[in-house]
mmCIF file of C-alpha atoms and ligand atoms in Angstrom:
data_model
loop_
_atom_site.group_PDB
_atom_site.id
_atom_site.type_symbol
_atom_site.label_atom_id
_atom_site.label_comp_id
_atom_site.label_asym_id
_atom_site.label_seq_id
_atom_site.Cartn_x
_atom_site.Cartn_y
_atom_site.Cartn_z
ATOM 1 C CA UNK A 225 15.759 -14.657 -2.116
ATOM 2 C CA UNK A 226 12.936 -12.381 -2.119
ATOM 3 C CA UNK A 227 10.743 -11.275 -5.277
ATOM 4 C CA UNK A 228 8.945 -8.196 -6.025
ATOM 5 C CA UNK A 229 5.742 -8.719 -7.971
ATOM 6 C CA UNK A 230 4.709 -4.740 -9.049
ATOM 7 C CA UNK A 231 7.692 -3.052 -7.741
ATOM 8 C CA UNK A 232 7.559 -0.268 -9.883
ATOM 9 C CA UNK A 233 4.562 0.683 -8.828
ATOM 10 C CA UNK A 234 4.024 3.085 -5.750
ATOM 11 C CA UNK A 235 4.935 0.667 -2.449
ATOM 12 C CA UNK A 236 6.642 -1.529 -4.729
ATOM 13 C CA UNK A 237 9.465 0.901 -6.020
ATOM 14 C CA UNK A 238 10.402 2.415 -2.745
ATOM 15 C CA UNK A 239 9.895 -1.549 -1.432
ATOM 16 C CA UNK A 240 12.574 -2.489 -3.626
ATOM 17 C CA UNK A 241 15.098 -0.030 -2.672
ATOM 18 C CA UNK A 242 14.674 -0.670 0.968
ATOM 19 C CA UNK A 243 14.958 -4.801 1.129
ATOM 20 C CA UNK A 244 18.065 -3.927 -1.547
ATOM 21 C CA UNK A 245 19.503 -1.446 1.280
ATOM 22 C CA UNK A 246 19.305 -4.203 3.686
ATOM 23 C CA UNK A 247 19.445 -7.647 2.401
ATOM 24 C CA UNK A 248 21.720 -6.890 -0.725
ATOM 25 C CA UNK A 249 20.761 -5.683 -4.533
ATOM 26 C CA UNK A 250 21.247 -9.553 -5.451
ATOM 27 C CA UNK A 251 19.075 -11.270 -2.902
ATOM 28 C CA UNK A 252 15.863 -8.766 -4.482
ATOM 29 C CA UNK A 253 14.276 -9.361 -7.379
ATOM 30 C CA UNK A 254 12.056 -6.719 -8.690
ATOM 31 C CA UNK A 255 9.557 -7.696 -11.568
ATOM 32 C CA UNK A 256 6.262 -5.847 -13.218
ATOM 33 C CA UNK A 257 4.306 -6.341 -15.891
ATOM 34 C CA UNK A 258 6.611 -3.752 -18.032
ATOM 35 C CA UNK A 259 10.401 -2.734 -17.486
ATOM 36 C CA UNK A 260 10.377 0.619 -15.186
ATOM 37 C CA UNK A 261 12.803 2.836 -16.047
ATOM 38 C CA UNK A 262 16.551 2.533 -17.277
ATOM 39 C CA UNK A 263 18.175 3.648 -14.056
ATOM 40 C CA UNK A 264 15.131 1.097 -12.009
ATOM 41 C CA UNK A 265 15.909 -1.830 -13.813
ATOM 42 C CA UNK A 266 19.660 -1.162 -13.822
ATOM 43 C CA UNK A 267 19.989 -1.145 -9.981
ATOM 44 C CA UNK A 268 19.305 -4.380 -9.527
ATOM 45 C CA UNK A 269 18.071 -7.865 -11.194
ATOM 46 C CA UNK A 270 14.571 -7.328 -12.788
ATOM 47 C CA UNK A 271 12.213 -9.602 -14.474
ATOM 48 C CA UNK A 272 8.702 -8.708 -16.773
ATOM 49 C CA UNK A 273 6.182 -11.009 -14.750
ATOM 50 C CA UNK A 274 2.704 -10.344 -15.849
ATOM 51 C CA UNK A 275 0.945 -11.234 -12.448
ATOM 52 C CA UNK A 276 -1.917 -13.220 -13.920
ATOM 53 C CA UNK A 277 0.219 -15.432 -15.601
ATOM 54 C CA UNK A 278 1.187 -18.466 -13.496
ATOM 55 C CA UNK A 279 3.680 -20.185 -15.445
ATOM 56 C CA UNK A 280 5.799 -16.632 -15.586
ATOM 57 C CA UNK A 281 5.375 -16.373 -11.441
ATOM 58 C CA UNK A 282 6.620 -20.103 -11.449
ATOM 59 C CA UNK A 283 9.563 -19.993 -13.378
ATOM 60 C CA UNK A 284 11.343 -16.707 -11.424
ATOM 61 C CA UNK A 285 10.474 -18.282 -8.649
ATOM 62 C CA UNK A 286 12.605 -21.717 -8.969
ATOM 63 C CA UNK A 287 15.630 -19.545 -11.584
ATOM 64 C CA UNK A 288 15.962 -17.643 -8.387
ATOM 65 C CA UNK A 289 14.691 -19.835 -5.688
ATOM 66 C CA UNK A 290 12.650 -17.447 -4.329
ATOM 67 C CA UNK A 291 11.587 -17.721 -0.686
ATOM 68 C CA UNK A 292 9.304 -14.524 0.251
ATOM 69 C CA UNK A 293 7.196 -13.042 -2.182
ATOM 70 C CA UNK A 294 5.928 -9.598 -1.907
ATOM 71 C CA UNK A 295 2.794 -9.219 -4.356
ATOM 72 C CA UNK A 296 1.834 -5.409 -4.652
ATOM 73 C CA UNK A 297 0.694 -5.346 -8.038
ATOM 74 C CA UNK A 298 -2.889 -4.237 -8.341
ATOM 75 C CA UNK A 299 -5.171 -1.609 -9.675
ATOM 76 C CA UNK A 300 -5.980 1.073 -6.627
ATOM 77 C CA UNK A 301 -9.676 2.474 -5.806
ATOM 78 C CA UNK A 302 -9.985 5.141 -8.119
ATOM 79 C CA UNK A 303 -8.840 3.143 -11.161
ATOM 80 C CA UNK A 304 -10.688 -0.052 -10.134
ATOM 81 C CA UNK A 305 -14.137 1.786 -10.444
ATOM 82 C CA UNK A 306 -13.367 3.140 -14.096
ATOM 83 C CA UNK A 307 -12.446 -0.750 -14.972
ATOM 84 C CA UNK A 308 -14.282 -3.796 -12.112
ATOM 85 C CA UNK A 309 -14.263 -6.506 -14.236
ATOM 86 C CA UNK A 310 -10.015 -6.271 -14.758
ATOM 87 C CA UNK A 311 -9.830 -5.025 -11.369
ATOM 88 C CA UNK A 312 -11.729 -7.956 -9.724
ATOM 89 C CA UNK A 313 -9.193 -10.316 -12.351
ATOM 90 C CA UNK A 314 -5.803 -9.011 -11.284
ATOM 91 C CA UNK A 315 -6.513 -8.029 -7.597
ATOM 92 C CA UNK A 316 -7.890 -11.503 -6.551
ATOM 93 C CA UNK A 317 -6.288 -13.628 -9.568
ATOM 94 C CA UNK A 318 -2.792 -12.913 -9.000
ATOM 95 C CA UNK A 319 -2.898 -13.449 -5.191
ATOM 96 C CA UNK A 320 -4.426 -16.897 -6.139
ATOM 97 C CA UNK A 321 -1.138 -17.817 -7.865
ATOM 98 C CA UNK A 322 0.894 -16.513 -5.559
ATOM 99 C CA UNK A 323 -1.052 -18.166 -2.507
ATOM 100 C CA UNK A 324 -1.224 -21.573 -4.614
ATOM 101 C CA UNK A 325 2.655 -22.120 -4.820
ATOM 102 C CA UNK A 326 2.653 -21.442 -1.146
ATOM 103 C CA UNK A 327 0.566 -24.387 -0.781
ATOM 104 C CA UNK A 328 2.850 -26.032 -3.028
ATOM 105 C CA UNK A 329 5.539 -25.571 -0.647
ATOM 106 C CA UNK A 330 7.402 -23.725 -3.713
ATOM 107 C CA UNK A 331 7.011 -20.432 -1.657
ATOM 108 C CA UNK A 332 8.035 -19.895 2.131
ATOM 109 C CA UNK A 333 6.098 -16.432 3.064
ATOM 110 C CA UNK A 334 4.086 -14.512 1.216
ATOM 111 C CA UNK A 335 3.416 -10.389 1.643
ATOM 112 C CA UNK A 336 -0.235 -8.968 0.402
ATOM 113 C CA UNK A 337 -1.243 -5.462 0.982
ATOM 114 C CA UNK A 338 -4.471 -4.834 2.476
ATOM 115 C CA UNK A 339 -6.218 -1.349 2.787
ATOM 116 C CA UNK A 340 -8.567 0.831 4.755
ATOM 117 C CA UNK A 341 -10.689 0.086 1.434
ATOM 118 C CA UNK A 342 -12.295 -3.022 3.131
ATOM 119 C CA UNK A 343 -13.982 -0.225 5.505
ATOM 120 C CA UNK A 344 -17.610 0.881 3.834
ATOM 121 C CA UNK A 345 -20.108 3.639 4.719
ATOM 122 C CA UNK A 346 -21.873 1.630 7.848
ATOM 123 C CA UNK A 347 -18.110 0.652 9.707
ATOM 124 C CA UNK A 348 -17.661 3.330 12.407
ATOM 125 C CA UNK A 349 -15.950 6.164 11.308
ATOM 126 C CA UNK A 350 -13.247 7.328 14.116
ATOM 127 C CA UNK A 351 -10.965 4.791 15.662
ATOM 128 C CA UNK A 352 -12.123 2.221 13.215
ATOM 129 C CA UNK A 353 -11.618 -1.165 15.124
ATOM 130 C CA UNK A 354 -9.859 -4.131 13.765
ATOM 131 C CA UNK A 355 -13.035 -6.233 14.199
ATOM 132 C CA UNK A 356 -15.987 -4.383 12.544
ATOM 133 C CA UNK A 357 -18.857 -3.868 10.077
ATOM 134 C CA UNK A 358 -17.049 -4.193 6.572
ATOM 135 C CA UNK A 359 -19.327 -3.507 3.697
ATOM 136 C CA UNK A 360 -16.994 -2.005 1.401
ATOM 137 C CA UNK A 361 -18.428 -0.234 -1.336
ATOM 138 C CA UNK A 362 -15.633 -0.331 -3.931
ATOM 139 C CA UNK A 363 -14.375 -2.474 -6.503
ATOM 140 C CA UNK A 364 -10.944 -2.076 -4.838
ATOM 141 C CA UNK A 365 -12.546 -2.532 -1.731
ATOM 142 C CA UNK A 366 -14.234 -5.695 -2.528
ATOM 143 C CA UNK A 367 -10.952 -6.960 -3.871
ATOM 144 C CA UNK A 368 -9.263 -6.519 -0.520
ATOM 145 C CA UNK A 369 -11.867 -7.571 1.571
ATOM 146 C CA UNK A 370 -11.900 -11.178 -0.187
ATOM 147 C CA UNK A 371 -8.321 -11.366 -0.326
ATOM 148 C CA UNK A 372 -7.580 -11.040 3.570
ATOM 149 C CA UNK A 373 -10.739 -14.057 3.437
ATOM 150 C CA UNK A 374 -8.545 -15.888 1.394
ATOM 151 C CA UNK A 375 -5.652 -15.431 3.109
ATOM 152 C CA UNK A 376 -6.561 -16.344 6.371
ATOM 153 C CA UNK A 377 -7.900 -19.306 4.863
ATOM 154 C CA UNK A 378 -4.714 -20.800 3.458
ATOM 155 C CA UNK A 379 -3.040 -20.232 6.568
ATOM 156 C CA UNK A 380 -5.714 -21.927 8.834
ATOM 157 C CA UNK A 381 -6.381 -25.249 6.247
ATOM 158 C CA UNK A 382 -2.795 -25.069 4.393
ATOM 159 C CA UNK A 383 -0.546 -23.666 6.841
ATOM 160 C CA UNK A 384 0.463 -20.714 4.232
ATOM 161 C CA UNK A 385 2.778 -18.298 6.152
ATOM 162 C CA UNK A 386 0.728 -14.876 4.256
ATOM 163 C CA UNK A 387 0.941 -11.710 6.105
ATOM 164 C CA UNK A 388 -0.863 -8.567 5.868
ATOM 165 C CA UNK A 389 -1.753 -5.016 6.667
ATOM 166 C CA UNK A 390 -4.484 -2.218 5.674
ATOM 167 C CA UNK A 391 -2.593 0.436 4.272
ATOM 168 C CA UNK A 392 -3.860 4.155 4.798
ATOM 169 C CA UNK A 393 -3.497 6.049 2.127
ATOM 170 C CA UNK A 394 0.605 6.152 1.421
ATOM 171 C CA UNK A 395 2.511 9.373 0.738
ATOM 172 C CA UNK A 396 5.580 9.133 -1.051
ATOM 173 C CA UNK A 397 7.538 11.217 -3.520
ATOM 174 C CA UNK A 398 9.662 8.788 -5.286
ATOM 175 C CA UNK A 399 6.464 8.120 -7.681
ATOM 176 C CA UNK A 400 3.956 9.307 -9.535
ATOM 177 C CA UNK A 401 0.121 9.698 -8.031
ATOM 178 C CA UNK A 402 -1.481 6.359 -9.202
ATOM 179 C CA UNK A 403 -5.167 6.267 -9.444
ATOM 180 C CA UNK A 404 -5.811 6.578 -5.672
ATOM 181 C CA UNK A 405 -8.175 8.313 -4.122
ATOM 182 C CA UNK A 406 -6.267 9.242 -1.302
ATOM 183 C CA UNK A 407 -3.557 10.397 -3.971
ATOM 184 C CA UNK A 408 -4.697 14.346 -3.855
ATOM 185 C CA UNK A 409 -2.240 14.184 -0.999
ATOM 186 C CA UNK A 410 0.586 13.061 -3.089
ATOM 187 C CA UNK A 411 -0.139 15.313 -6.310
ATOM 188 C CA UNK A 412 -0.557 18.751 -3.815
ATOM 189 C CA UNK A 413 2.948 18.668 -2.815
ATOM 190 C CA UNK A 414 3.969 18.911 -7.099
ATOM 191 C CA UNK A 415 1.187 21.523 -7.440
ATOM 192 C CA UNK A 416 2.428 23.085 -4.648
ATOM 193 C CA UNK A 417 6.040 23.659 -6.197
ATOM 194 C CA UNK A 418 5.081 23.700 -9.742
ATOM 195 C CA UNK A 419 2.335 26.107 -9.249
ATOM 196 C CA UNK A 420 1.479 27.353 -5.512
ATOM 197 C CA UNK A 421 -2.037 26.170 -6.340
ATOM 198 C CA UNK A 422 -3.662 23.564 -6.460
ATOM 199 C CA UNK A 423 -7.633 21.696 -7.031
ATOM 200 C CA UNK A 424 -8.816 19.191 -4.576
ATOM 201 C CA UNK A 425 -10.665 16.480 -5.822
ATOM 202 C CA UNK A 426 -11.809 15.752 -2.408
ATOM 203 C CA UNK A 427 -13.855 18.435 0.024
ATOM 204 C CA UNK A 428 -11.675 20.629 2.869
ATOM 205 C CA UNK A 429 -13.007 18.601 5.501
ATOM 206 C CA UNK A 430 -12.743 15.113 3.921
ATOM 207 C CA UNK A 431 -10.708 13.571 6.621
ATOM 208 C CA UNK A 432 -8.487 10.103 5.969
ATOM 209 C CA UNK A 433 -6.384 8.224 7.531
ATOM 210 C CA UNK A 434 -2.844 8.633 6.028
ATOM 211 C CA UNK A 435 0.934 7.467 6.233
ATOM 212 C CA UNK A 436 4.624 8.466 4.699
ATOM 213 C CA UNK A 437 5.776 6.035 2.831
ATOM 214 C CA UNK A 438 8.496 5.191 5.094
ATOM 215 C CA UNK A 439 6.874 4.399 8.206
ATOM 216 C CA UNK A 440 4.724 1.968 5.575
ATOM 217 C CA UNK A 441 7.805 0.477 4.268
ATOM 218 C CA UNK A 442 9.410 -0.388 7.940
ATOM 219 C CA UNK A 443 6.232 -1.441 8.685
ATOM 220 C CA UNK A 444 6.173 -4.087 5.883
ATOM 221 C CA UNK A 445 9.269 -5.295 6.662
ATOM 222 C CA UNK A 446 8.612 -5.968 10.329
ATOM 223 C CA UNK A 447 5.831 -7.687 9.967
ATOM 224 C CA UNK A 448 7.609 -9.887 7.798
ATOM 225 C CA UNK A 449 10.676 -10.265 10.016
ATOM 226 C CA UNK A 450 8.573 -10.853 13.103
ATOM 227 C CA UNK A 451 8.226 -14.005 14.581
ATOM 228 C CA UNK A 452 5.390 -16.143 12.800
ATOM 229 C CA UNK A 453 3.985 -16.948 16.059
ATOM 230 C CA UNK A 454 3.420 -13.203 17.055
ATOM 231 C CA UNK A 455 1.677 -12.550 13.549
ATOM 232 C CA UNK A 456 -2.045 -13.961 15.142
ATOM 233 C CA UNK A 457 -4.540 -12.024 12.532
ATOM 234 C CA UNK A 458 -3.918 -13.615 9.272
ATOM 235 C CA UNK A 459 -6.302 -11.708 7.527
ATOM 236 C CA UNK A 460 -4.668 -8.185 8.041
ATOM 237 C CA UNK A 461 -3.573 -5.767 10.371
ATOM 238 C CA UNK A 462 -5.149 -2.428 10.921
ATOM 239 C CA UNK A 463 -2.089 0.339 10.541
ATOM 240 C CA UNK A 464 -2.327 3.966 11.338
ATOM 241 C CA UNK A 465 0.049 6.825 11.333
ATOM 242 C CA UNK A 466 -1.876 9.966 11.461
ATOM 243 C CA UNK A 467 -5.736 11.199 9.762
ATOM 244 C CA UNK A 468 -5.859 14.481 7.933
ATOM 245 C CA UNK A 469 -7.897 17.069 5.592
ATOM 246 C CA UNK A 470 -6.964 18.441 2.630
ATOM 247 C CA UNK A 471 -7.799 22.192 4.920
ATOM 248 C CA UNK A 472 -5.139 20.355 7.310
ATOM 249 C CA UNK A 473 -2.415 19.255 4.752
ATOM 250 C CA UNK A 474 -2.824 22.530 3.180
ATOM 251 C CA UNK A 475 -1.839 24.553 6.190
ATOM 252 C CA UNK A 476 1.343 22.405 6.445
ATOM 253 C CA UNK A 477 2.057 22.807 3.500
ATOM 254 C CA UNK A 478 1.941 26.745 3.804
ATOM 255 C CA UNK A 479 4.253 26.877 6.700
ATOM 256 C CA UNK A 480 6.893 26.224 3.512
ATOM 257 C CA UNK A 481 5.401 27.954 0.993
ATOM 258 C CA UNK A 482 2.872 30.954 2.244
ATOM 259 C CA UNK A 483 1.176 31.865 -1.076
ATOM 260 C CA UNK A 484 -0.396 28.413 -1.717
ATOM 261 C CA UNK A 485 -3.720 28.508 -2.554
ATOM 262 C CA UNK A 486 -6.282 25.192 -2.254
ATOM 263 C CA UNK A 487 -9.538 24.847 -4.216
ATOM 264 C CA UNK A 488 -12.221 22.211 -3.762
ATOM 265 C CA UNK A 489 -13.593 20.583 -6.737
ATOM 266 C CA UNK A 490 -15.272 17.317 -5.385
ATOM 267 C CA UNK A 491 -15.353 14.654 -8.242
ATOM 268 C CA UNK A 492 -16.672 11.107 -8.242
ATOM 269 C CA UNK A 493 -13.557 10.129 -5.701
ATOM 270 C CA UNK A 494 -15.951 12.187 -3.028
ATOM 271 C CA UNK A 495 -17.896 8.804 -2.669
ATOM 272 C CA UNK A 496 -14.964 6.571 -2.442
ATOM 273 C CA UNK A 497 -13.404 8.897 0.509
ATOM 274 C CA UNK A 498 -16.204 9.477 2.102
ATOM 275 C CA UNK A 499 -17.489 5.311 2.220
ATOM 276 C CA UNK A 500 -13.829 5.291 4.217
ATOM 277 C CA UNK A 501 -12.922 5.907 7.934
ATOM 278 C CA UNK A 502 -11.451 8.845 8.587
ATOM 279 C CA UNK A 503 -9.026 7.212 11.518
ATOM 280 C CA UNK A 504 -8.033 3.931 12.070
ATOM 281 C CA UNK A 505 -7.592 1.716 15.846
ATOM 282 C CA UNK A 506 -4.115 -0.220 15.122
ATOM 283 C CA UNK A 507 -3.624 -1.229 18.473
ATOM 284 C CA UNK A 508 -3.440 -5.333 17.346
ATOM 285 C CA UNK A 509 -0.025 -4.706 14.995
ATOM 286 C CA UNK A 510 0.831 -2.461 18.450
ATOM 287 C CA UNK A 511 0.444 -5.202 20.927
ATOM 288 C CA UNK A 512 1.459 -8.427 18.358
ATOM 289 C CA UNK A 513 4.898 -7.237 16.427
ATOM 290 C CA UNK A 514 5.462 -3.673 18.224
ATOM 291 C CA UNK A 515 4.293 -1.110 15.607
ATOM 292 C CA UNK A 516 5.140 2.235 15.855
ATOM 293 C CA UNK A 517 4.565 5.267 13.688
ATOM 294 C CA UNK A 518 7.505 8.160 13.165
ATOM 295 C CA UNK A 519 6.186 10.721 10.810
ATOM 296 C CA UNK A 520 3.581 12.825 11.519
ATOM 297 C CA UNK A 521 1.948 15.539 8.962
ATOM 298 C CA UNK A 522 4.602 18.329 9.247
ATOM 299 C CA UNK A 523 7.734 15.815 9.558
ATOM 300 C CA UNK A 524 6.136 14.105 6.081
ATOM 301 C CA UNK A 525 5.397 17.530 4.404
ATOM 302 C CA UNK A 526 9.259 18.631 4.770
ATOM 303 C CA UNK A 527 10.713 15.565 3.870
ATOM 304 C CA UNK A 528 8.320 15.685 0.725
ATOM 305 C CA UNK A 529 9.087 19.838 -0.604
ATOM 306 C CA UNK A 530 12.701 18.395 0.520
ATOM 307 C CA UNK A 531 12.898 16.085 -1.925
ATOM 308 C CA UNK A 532 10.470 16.816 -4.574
ATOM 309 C CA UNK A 533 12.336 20.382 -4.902
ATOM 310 C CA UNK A 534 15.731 18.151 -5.568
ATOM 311 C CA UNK A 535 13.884 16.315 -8.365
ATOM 312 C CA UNK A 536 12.737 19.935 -10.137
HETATM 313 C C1 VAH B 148 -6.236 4.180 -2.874
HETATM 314 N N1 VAH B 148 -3.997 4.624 -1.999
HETATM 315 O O1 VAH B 148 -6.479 5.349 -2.703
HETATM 316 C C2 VAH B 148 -5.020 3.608 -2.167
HETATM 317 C C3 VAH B 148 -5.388 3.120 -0.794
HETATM 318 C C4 VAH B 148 -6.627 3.615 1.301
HETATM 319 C C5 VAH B 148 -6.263 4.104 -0.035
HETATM 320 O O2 VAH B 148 -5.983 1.880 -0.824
HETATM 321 O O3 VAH B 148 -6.898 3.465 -3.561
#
């Protein structure tokens, strides 16, 4: 049985839905800090698991013998700077717990999410390489940086099956924008139907590398499904789909809707995006567990006016 630690947050509600899809409603257990909504917590079991709380993580695991954990519950870049000290707590605490009753044997695989974040202004900027500079200059950053430490260090001197990848920035449509930086790119496809405008809090050229939430999702899952023998970085795996601008996302998003007007209106996120690489070298996850991308920037921007017109 697999459990969901944040899954109604951005990765971890369409997570939840996906593993449902294919392993069966009952064999998922979604948790978060707070009960999502009605209709979330009615399509499957759910639990309220505060992630820094170890006893709460114990006890779902052996009600439901859990095997795989997936533990996506954290505060993103954006967020992190307003608040480092909880940041730093719930980013590094809760993958503690979760790597600890691995240890314990009370766990079988574990899922963390990495991200581009662990890049900082002096990695190279194009084609970053999986094996670089890393100076990150976020809180977030920071967080994810030490985490992929940790976790290569419980598999090496505790044999802890943990597997990871550095997200892009993930596009999706079934949630909210949550304190990302790379979130403008979620939040300009609302503006764009709500009102054919919209203000970038990042400049026209600031270029990052991105991915639709799909390609993320498969992604997750077949890393976990692959062999553990072909998963050889246990820190985490570099991921790329595609790198655009907010000038670039803007023009796709025009080919749908003609009149839509972009501003610029750099705020303090400027720094964050611009201390990240614009594209990313995945060719590790390519050669170890045959990654793949499908969407590219116009597939993505119809699928997103597709469905975010549905939800109007
Ligand atoms: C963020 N979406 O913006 C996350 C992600 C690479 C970006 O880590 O903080």
């Amino acid at each position: 049985t697999i459990l969901i630690i944040g899954a109604c947050g951005q990765i971890g509600t369409e997570l939840t839905q996906q593993l449902r899809e294919k392993y069966g409603k009952d064999s998922v257990i979604a948790s978060d800090v707070r009960k999502g909504s009605a209709e979330f917590v009615a399509s499957g079991p759910f639990e309220v698991v505060n992630a820094l709380d170890f006893n709460q993580i114990q006890l779902i695991i052996e009600k439901y013998n859990i095997s795989d954990v997936y533990l996506m519950a954290a505060l993103l870049s954006a967020t992190a700077e307003k608040n480092p000290a909880f940041a730093w707590d719930l980013n590094m605490n809760s993958l503690f717990h979760v790597l600890n009753l691995a240890k314990e044997g009370k766990v079988k695989k574990v899922f963390w999410p990495s991200s581009i974040a662990v890049f900082g202004p002096t990695t190279p900027k194009e084609h970053t390489p999986q094996y670089t500079v890393m100076e990150p200059s976020t809180v977030y950053g920071i967080s994810k940086q030490s985490g992929e430490r940790w976790c290569e260090y419980y598999h090496t001197i505790y044999g802890v099956d943990v597997r990871s990848i550095r997200y892009p920035g993930l596009i999706s449509w079934s949630t909210l924008p949550g304190g990302g930086t790379t979130d403008y790119a979620v939040d300009i496809y609302h503006k764009a139907l709500s009102d054919k405008k919209y203000e970038c809090f990042l400049s026209e050229a600031t270029g990052l590398p991105m991915m639709y939430m799909d390609d993320a999702i498969r992604a997750t899952m077949e890393i976990m499904e692959a062999d553990s023998k072909d998963v050889k970085i246990r820190s985490a795996y570099n991921l790329s789909a595609m790198s655009f601008t907010p000038k670039e996302i803007a023009a796709s998003i025009k080919k749908h809707i003609p009149e839509f007007e972009i501003t610029y209106a750099p705020d303090f996120r400027q720094k964050i995006a611009d201390s990240w690489p614009a594209s990313i070298d995945d060719n590790y996850a390519r050669t170890d567990w045959n990654w793949k991308p499908e969407f590219d920037l116009d597939a993505m921007t119809k699928i997103m006016l597709e469905n975010l017109s549905k939800q109007k």
